[in-house]
Amino acid sequence: QVQLVESGGGLVQPGGSLRLSCAASGSILRIYDMAWYRQAPGKERDLVASDTRADNKNYADSVKGRFTISRDNAKNTVYLQMNSLKPEDTAIYYCNARFYGIDSWGQGTQVTVSS
């Protein structure tokens, strides 16, 4: 089972950018399907972006064209580049790794978009 630690969250103004990082340890990241989820207050956890082992990337409609998921297998790290941020992007963002249907989760990092 892989251990995941998110970082890079914080406060940013609308229209700004932020890059989240998810560092993996205890396993080799490249064997996992990776994803970013987010959960806003009073809302369910939603899938934001995913990147399979085959490098098949998908995005929620709400973030298409603004967010980019990527991975650096040499660094055992997955990233979420977030551009043109909106207040509705405010949430706790969680890194997810899936291996044959078994999920591992990070502790989450807070992203707040506010002027």
Coordinates of N, CA, C and O in Angstrom, one line a residue:
Q1 N 0.8 -1.2 0.0 CA 0.0 0.0 0.0 C 0.9 1.2 0.0 O 1.9 1.3 0.7
V2 N 0.5 2.2 -0.8 CA 1.3 3.4 -1.0 C 0.8 4.5 0.0 O -0.4 4.6 0.3
Q3 N 1.8 5.2 0.5 CA 1.5 6.4 1.4 C 1.6 7.6 0.5 O 2.5 7.8 -0.2
L4 N 0.6 8.5 0.7 CA 0.5 9.7 -0.1 C 0.4 10.9 0.8 O -0.3 11.0 1.8
V5 N 1.2 12.0 0.4 CA 1.2 13.2 1.2 C 1.1 14.4 0.2 O 1.9 14.6 -0.7
E6 N 0.0 15.1 0.4 CA -0.3 16.3 -0.5 C 0.4 17.5 0.1 O 0.6 17.7 1.3
S7 N 0.7 18.5 -0.8 CA 1.2 19.7 -0.4 C 0.9 20.8 -1.5 O 0.5 20.4 -2.6
G8 N 1.1 22.0 -1.2 CA 0.9 23.1 -2.2 C -0.3 23.9 -2.1 O -0.5 24.8 -2.8
G9 N -1.2 23.5 -1.2 CA -2.4 24.2 -1.0 C -2.2 25.6 -0.4 O -1.1 25.8 0.2
G10 N -3.2 26.4 -0.4 CA -3.1 27.7 0.3 C -4.2 28.6 -0.2 O -5.2 28.2 -0.8
L11 N -4.0 29.9 0.1 CA -4.9 31.0 -0.3 C -4.5 31.6 -1.6 O -3.3 32.0 -1.7
V12 N -5.4 31.7 -2.6 CA -5.0 32.4 -3.8 C -6.2 33.2 -4.3 O -7.4 32.9 -4.0
Q13 N -5.9 34.3 -5.0 CA -7.0 35.2 -5.5 C -7.6 34.6 -6.7 O -7.0 33.8 -7.5
P14 N -8.9 34.9 -7.0 CA -9.5 34.5 -8.2 C -8.7 34.8 -9.5 O -8.2 35.9 -9.6
G15 N -8.6 33.9 -10.4 CA -7.8 34.1 -11.6 C -6.3 33.6 -11.4 O -5.6 33.5 -12.4
G16 N -6.0 33.3 -10.2 CA -4.6 32.9 -9.9 C -4.4 31.4 -10.2 O -5.3 30.7 -10.6
S17 N -3.1 31.0 -9.9 CA -2.7 29.6 -10.1 C -2.1 29.0 -8.9 O -1.6 29.7 -8.0
L18 N -2.2 27.7 -8.9 CA -1.6 26.9 -7.8 C -1.2 25.6 -8.3 O -1.9 25.0 -9.2
R19 N -0.2 25.0 -7.8 CA 0.2 23.6 -8.2 C 0.3 22.8 -6.9 O 1.0 23.0 -6.0
L20 N -0.6 21.7 -6.9 CA -0.6 20.8 -5.8 C 0.4 19.6 -6.2 O 0.5 19.2 -7.3
S21 N 1.0 19.1 -5.1 CA 1.9 17.9 -5.3 C 1.4 16.8 -4.4 O 0.9 17.0 -3.3
C22 N 1.6 15.6 -4.9 CA 1.3 14.4 -4.1 C 2.5 13.5 -4.2 O 2.8 12.9 -5.2
A23 N 3.2 13.4 -3.1 CA 4.4 12.6 -3.0 C 4.1 11.2 -2.5 O 3.4 11.1 -1.4
A24 N 4.5 10.2 -3.2 CA 4.2 8.8 -2.8 C 5.4 8.1 -2.2 O 6.6 8.4 -2.7
S25 N 5.2 7.3 -1.3 CA 6.2 6.5 -0.7 C 5.7 5.1 -0.4 O 4.5 4.9 -0.2
G26 N 6.6 4.1 -0.2 CA 6.2 2.8 0.1 C 5.8 1.9 -1.1 O 5.6 0.7 -0.9
S27 N 5.7 2.5 -2.2 CA 5.4 1.7 -3.4 C 5.9 2.6 -4.6 O 6.3 3.7 -4.5
I28 N 5.7 2.0 -5.8 CA 6.1 2.6 -7.0 C 4.9 3.2 -7.7 O 4.0 2.5 -8.1
L29 N 4.9 4.5 -7.8 CA 3.7 5.3 -8.3 C 3.3 4.8 -9.6 O 2.1 4.8 -9.9
R30 N 4.2 4.5 -10.5 CA 3.8 4.3 -11.9 C 2.9 3.0 -12.1 O 2.3 2.9 -13.2
I31 N 2.7 2.2 -11.1 CA 1.9 1.0 -11.2 C 0.4 1.4 -10.9 O -0.5 0.6 -11.0
Y32 N 0.2 2.6 -10.4 CA -1.2 3.0 -9.9 C -1.9 3.9 -10.9 O -1.2 4.7 -11.6
D33 N -3.2 3.8 -11.0 CA -4.0 4.9 -11.5 C -4.1 6.0 -10.5 O -4.4 5.7 -9.3
M34 N -3.9 7.2 -10.9 CA -3.8 8.3 -10.0 C -5.0 9.3 -10.2 O -5.5 9.4 -11.3
A35 N -5.4 10.0 -9.2 CA -6.5 10.9 -9.3 C -6.4 12.0 -8.2 O -5.8 11.8 -7.2
W36 N -7.0 13.1 -8.5 CA -7.3 14.2 -7.5 C -8.8 14.3 -7.3 O -9.5 14.3 -8.3
Y37 N -9.2 14.3 -6.1 CA -10.5 14.6 -5.7 C -10.6 15.9 -4.9 O -9.6 16.3 -4.3
R38 N -11.8 16.4 -4.7 CA -11.9 17.6 -3.8 C -13.3 17.5 -3.1 O -14.2 16.9 -3.6
Q39 N -13.3 18.1 -2.0 CA -14.5 18.1 -1.2 C -14.7 19.5 -0.6 O -13.9 19.9 0.2
A40 N -15.8 20.1 -0.9 CA -16.1 21.4 -0.4 C -17.1 21.2 0.8 O -17.7 20.2 0.9
P41 N -17.2 22.2 1.7 CA -18.1 22.1 2.8 C -19.5 21.8 2.4 O -20.1 22.4 1.5
G42 N -20.1 20.7 3.0 CA -21.4 20.3 2.7 C -21.6 19.6 1.5 O -22.8 19.3 1.1
K43 N -20.5 19.3 0.8 CA -20.6 18.6 -0.5 C -20.0 17.2 -0.4 O -19.2 16.9 0.5
E44 N -20.3 16.3 -1.4 CA -19.7 15.0 -1.5 C -18.3 15.2 -2.1 O -18.0 16.2 -2.8
R45 N -17.5 14.2 -1.9 CA -16.2 14.2 -2.5 C -16.3 13.9 -4.0 O -17.0 13.0 -4.4
D46 N -15.8 14.8 -4.8 CA -15.9 14.7 -6.3 C -14.6 14.5 -7.0 O -13.5 15.0 -6.5
L47 N -14.6 13.7 -8.0 CA -13.4 13.5 -8.8 C -13.1 14.7 -9.7 O -14.0 15.3 -10.3
V48 N -11.9 15.2 -9.6 CA -11.4 16.4 -10.3 C -10.7 16.0 -11.6 O -11.0 16.5 -12.7
A49 N -9.7 15.1 -11.4 CA -8.9 14.7 -12.5 C -8.3 13.4 -12.3 O -8.1 13.0 -11.1
S50 N -8.1 12.6 -13.3 CA -7.5 11.3 -13.2 C -6.5 11.0 -14.3 O -6.5 11.6 -15.3
D51 N -5.6 10.1 -14.0 CA -4.5 9.8 -14.9 C -4.2 8.3 -14.7 O -3.6 8.0 -13.6
T52 N -4.5 7.5 -15.6 CA -4.3 6.1 -15.5 C -2.8 5.7 -15.8 O -2.0 6.6 -16.2
R53 N -2.5 4.5 -15.5 CA -1.2 4.0 -15.8 C -0.8 4.1 -17.3 O 0.3 4.3 -17.6
A54 N -1.8 4.0 -18.1 CA -1.7 4.2 -19.6 C -1.7 5.7 -20.0 O -1.7 5.9 -21.2
D55 N -1.6 6.6 -19.0 CA -1.6 8.0 -19.3 C -2.9 8.5 -20.0 O -2.8 9.4 -20.9
N56 N -4.0 7.9 -19.6 CA -5.3 8.3 -20.1 C -5.8 9.3 -19.1 O -6.2 8.9 -17.9
K57 N -5.9 10.6 -19.4 CA -6.3 11.7 -18.5 C -7.7 12.1 -18.8 O -8.2 12.3 -19.9
N58 N -8.4 12.3 -17.7 CA -9.8 12.8 -17.7 C -10.0 13.9 -16.7 O -9.3 13.9 -15.6
Y59 N -10.9 14.8 -16.9 CA -11.2 15.9 -16.1 C -12.7 16.1 -15.9 O -13.5 15.9 -16.8
A60 N -13.0 16.6 -14.7 CA -14.4 17.0 -14.5 C -14.7 18.2 -15.4 O -13.8 19.0 -15.7
D61 N -16.0 18.3 -15.8 CA -16.3 19.4 -16.7 C -16.0 20.8 -16.1 O -15.7 21.7 -16.8
S62 N -16.1 20.9 -14.8 CA -16.0 22.2 -14.1 C -14.5 22.7 -14.2 O -14.3 23.8 -13.9
V63 N -13.6 21.8 -14.4 CA -12.2 22.2 -14.4 C -11.5 22.0 -15.8 O -10.3 22.4 -15.9
K64 N -12.2 21.5 -16.8 CA -11.6 21.3 -18.1 C -11.0 22.6 -18.6 O -11.7 23.6 -18.6
G65 N -9.8 22.5 -19.2 CA -9.2 23.7 -19.7 C -8.5 24.6 -18.7 O -7.7 25.5 -19.1
R66 N -8.7 24.3 -17.4 CA -8.0 25.0 -16.4 C -7.1 24.2 -15.5 O -6.0 24.8 -15.1
F67 N -7.4 23.0 -15.3 CA -6.5 22.1 -14.5 C -5.8 21.1 -15.4 O -6.3 20.6 -16.4
T68 N -4.6 20.7 -14.9 CA -3.8 19.7 -15.6 C -3.2 18.7 -14.6 O -2.6 19.1 -13.7
I69 N -3.5 17.4 -14.8 CA -2.9 16.4 -13.9 C -1.7 15.9 -14.7 O -1.7 15.7 -15.9
S70 N -0.6 15.6 -13.9 CA 0.6 15.0 -14.5 C 1.3 14.2 -13.4 O 1.0 14.3 -12.3
R71 N 2.3 13.5 -13.9 CA 3.1 12.7 -12.9 C 4.5 12.7 -13.4 O 4.8 12.7 -14.6
D72 N 5.4 12.6 -12.4 CA 6.8 12.4 -12.6 C 7.2 11.1 -11.9 O 7.4 11.1 -10.7
N73 N 7.3 10.0 -12.7 CA 7.5 8.7 -12.1 C 8.9 8.7 -11.4 O 9.1 7.9 -10.4
A74 N 9.9 9.4 -12.0 CA 11.2 9.4 -11.4 C 11.2 10.0 -10.0 O 12.0 9.5 -9.1
K75 N 10.3 10.9 -9.7 CA 10.2 11.6 -8.4 C 9.1 10.9 -7.6 O 8.9 11.4 -6.4
N76 N 8.4 10.0 -8.2 CA 7.3 9.3 -7.5 C 6.2 10.3 -7.0 O 5.7 10.3 -5.8
T77 N 5.9 11.3 -7.8 CA 5.0 12.4 -7.5 C 4.0 12.7 -8.6 O 4.4 12.6 -9.8
V78 N 2.8 13.0 -8.2 CA 1.8 13.4 -9.1 C 1.4 14.9 -8.8 O 1.5 15.3 -7.6
Y79 N 1.1 15.6 -9.8 CA 0.8 17.0 -9.7 C -0.6 17.4 -10.2 O -1.2 16.7 -11.0
L80 N -1.1 18.5 -9.7 CA -2.3 19.1 -10.2 C -2.0 20.6 -10.4 O -2.0 21.3 -9.4
Q81 N -1.9 21.0 -11.6 CA -1.7 22.4 -11.9 C -3.1 23.0 -12.1 O -3.9 22.6 -12.9
M82 N -3.3 24.1 -11.3 CA -4.6 24.7 -11.3 C -4.5 26.2 -11.8 O -3.8 26.9 -11.1
N83 N -5.1 26.5 -12.9 CA -5.0 27.9 -13.4 C -6.4 28.5 -13.4 O -7.4 27.8 -13.4
S84 N -6.5 29.8 -13.6 CA -7.7 30.5 -13.6 C -8.7 30.1 -12.5 O -9.9 29.8 -12.7
L85 N -8.2 30.1 -11.3 CA -8.9 29.6 -10.2 C -10.2 30.5 -9.9 O -10.1 31.7 -10.0
K86 N -11.2 29.8 -9.5 CA -12.5 30.4 -9.1 C -12.8 30.2 -7.7 O -12.4 29.2 -7.1
P87 N -13.6 31.0 -7.1 CA -14.0 30.8 -5.7 C -14.7 29.4 -5.5 O -14.5 28.8 -4.5
E88 N -15.4 28.9 -6.5 CA -16.0 27.6 -6.4 C -15.0 26.4 -6.4 O -15.4 25.3 -6.2
D89 N -13.8 26.7 -6.7 CA -12.7 25.7 -6.6 C -12.3 25.5 -5.1 O -11.5 24.6 -4.9
T90 N -12.7 26.3 -4.2 CA -12.4 26.2 -2.8 C -12.8 24.8 -2.3 O -14.0 24.5 -2.4
A91 N -11.9 24.1 -1.7 CA -12.2 22.7 -1.2 C -10.9 22.2 -0.6 O -9.8 22.7 -0.8
I92 N -11.1 21.0 0.0 CA -9.9 20.2 0.4 C -9.7 19.3 -0.8 O -10.6 18.6 -1.2
Y93 N -8.4 19.3 -1.2 CA -8.0 18.4 -2.3 C -7.3 17.2 -1.8 O -6.4 17.3 -1.0
Y94 N -7.7 16.0 -2.3 CA -7.1 14.8 -1.9 C -6.5 14.0 -3.1 O -7.1 14.0 -4.2
C95 N -5.3 13.5 -2.8 CA -4.7 12.6 -3.8 C -5.1 11.2 -3.6 O -5.3 10.7 -2.5
N96 N -5.3 10.5 -4.7 CA -5.8 9.1 -4.7 C -5.0 8.2 -5.6 O -4.6 8.6 -6.7
A97 N -4.7 7.1 -5.1 CA -4.0 6.1 -5.9 C -4.8 4.8 -5.8 O -5.2 4.4 -4.8
R98 N -5.0 4.2 -7.0 CA -5.8 3.0 -7.1 C -5.0 1.9 -7.8 O -4.4 2.1 -8.8
F99 N -5.1 0.7 -7.1 CA -4.4 -0.5 -7.7 C -5.4 -1.6 -7.6 O -5.7 -2.1 -6.5
Y100 N -5.9 -2.1 -8.7 CA -6.9 -3.2 -8.8 C -8.0 -2.9 -7.9 O -8.5 -3.8 -7.1
G101 N -8.6 -1.7 -7.9 CA -9.7 -1.4 -7.2 C -9.5 -1.0 -5.7 O -10.5 -0.6 -5.0
I102 N -8.3 -1.0 -5.2 CA -8.0 -0.7 -3.9 C -7.4 0.7 -3.8 O -6.5 1.0 -4.5
D103 N -8.1 1.6 -3.0 CA -7.7 3.0 -3.0 C -6.8 3.3 -1.8 O -7.0 2.8 -0.7
S104 N -5.9 4.2 -2.0 CA -5.1 4.8 -1.0 C -5.3 6.3 -1.1 O -5.5 6.9 -2.2
W105 N -5.3 7.0 0.0 CA -5.6 8.4 0.1 C -4.6 9.2 0.9 O -4.1 8.7 1.9
G106 N -4.4 10.5 0.4 CA -3.6 11.4 1.2 C -4.5 12.0 2.3 O -5.7 11.8 2.3
Q107 N -3.9 12.9 3.1 CA -4.6 13.6 4.2 C -5.4 14.8 3.7 O -6.2 15.3 4.4
G108 N -5.1 15.3 2.5 CA -5.7 16.4 1.9 C -5.0 17.7 2.2 O -4.2 17.9 3.1
T109 N -5.2 18.6 1.3 CA -4.6 20.0 1.4 C -5.7 21.0 1.0 O -6.4 20.8 0.0
Q110 N -5.8 22.1 1.8 CA -6.8 23.1 1.6 C -6.4 24.1 0.5 O -5.3 24.6 0.5
V111 N -7.4 24.3 -0.4 CA -7.3 25.3 -1.4 C -8.4 26.3 -1.2 O -9.6 25.9 -1.2
T112 N -8.1 27.6 -1.0 CA -9.0 28.6 -0.8 C -8.8 29.7 -1.8 O -7.8 30.2 -1.9
V113 N -9.9 29.9 -2.6 CA -9.8 31.0 -3.7 C -10.7 32.1 -3.2 O -11.9 32.0 -3.2
S114 N -10.1 33.2 -2.9 CA -10.8 34.4 -2.4 C -10.0 35.6 -2.6 O -8.8 35.6 -2.6
S115 N -10.7 36.7 -2.9 CA -10.1 38.0 -3.1 C -9.9 38.7 -1.7 O -10.5 38.4 -0.7

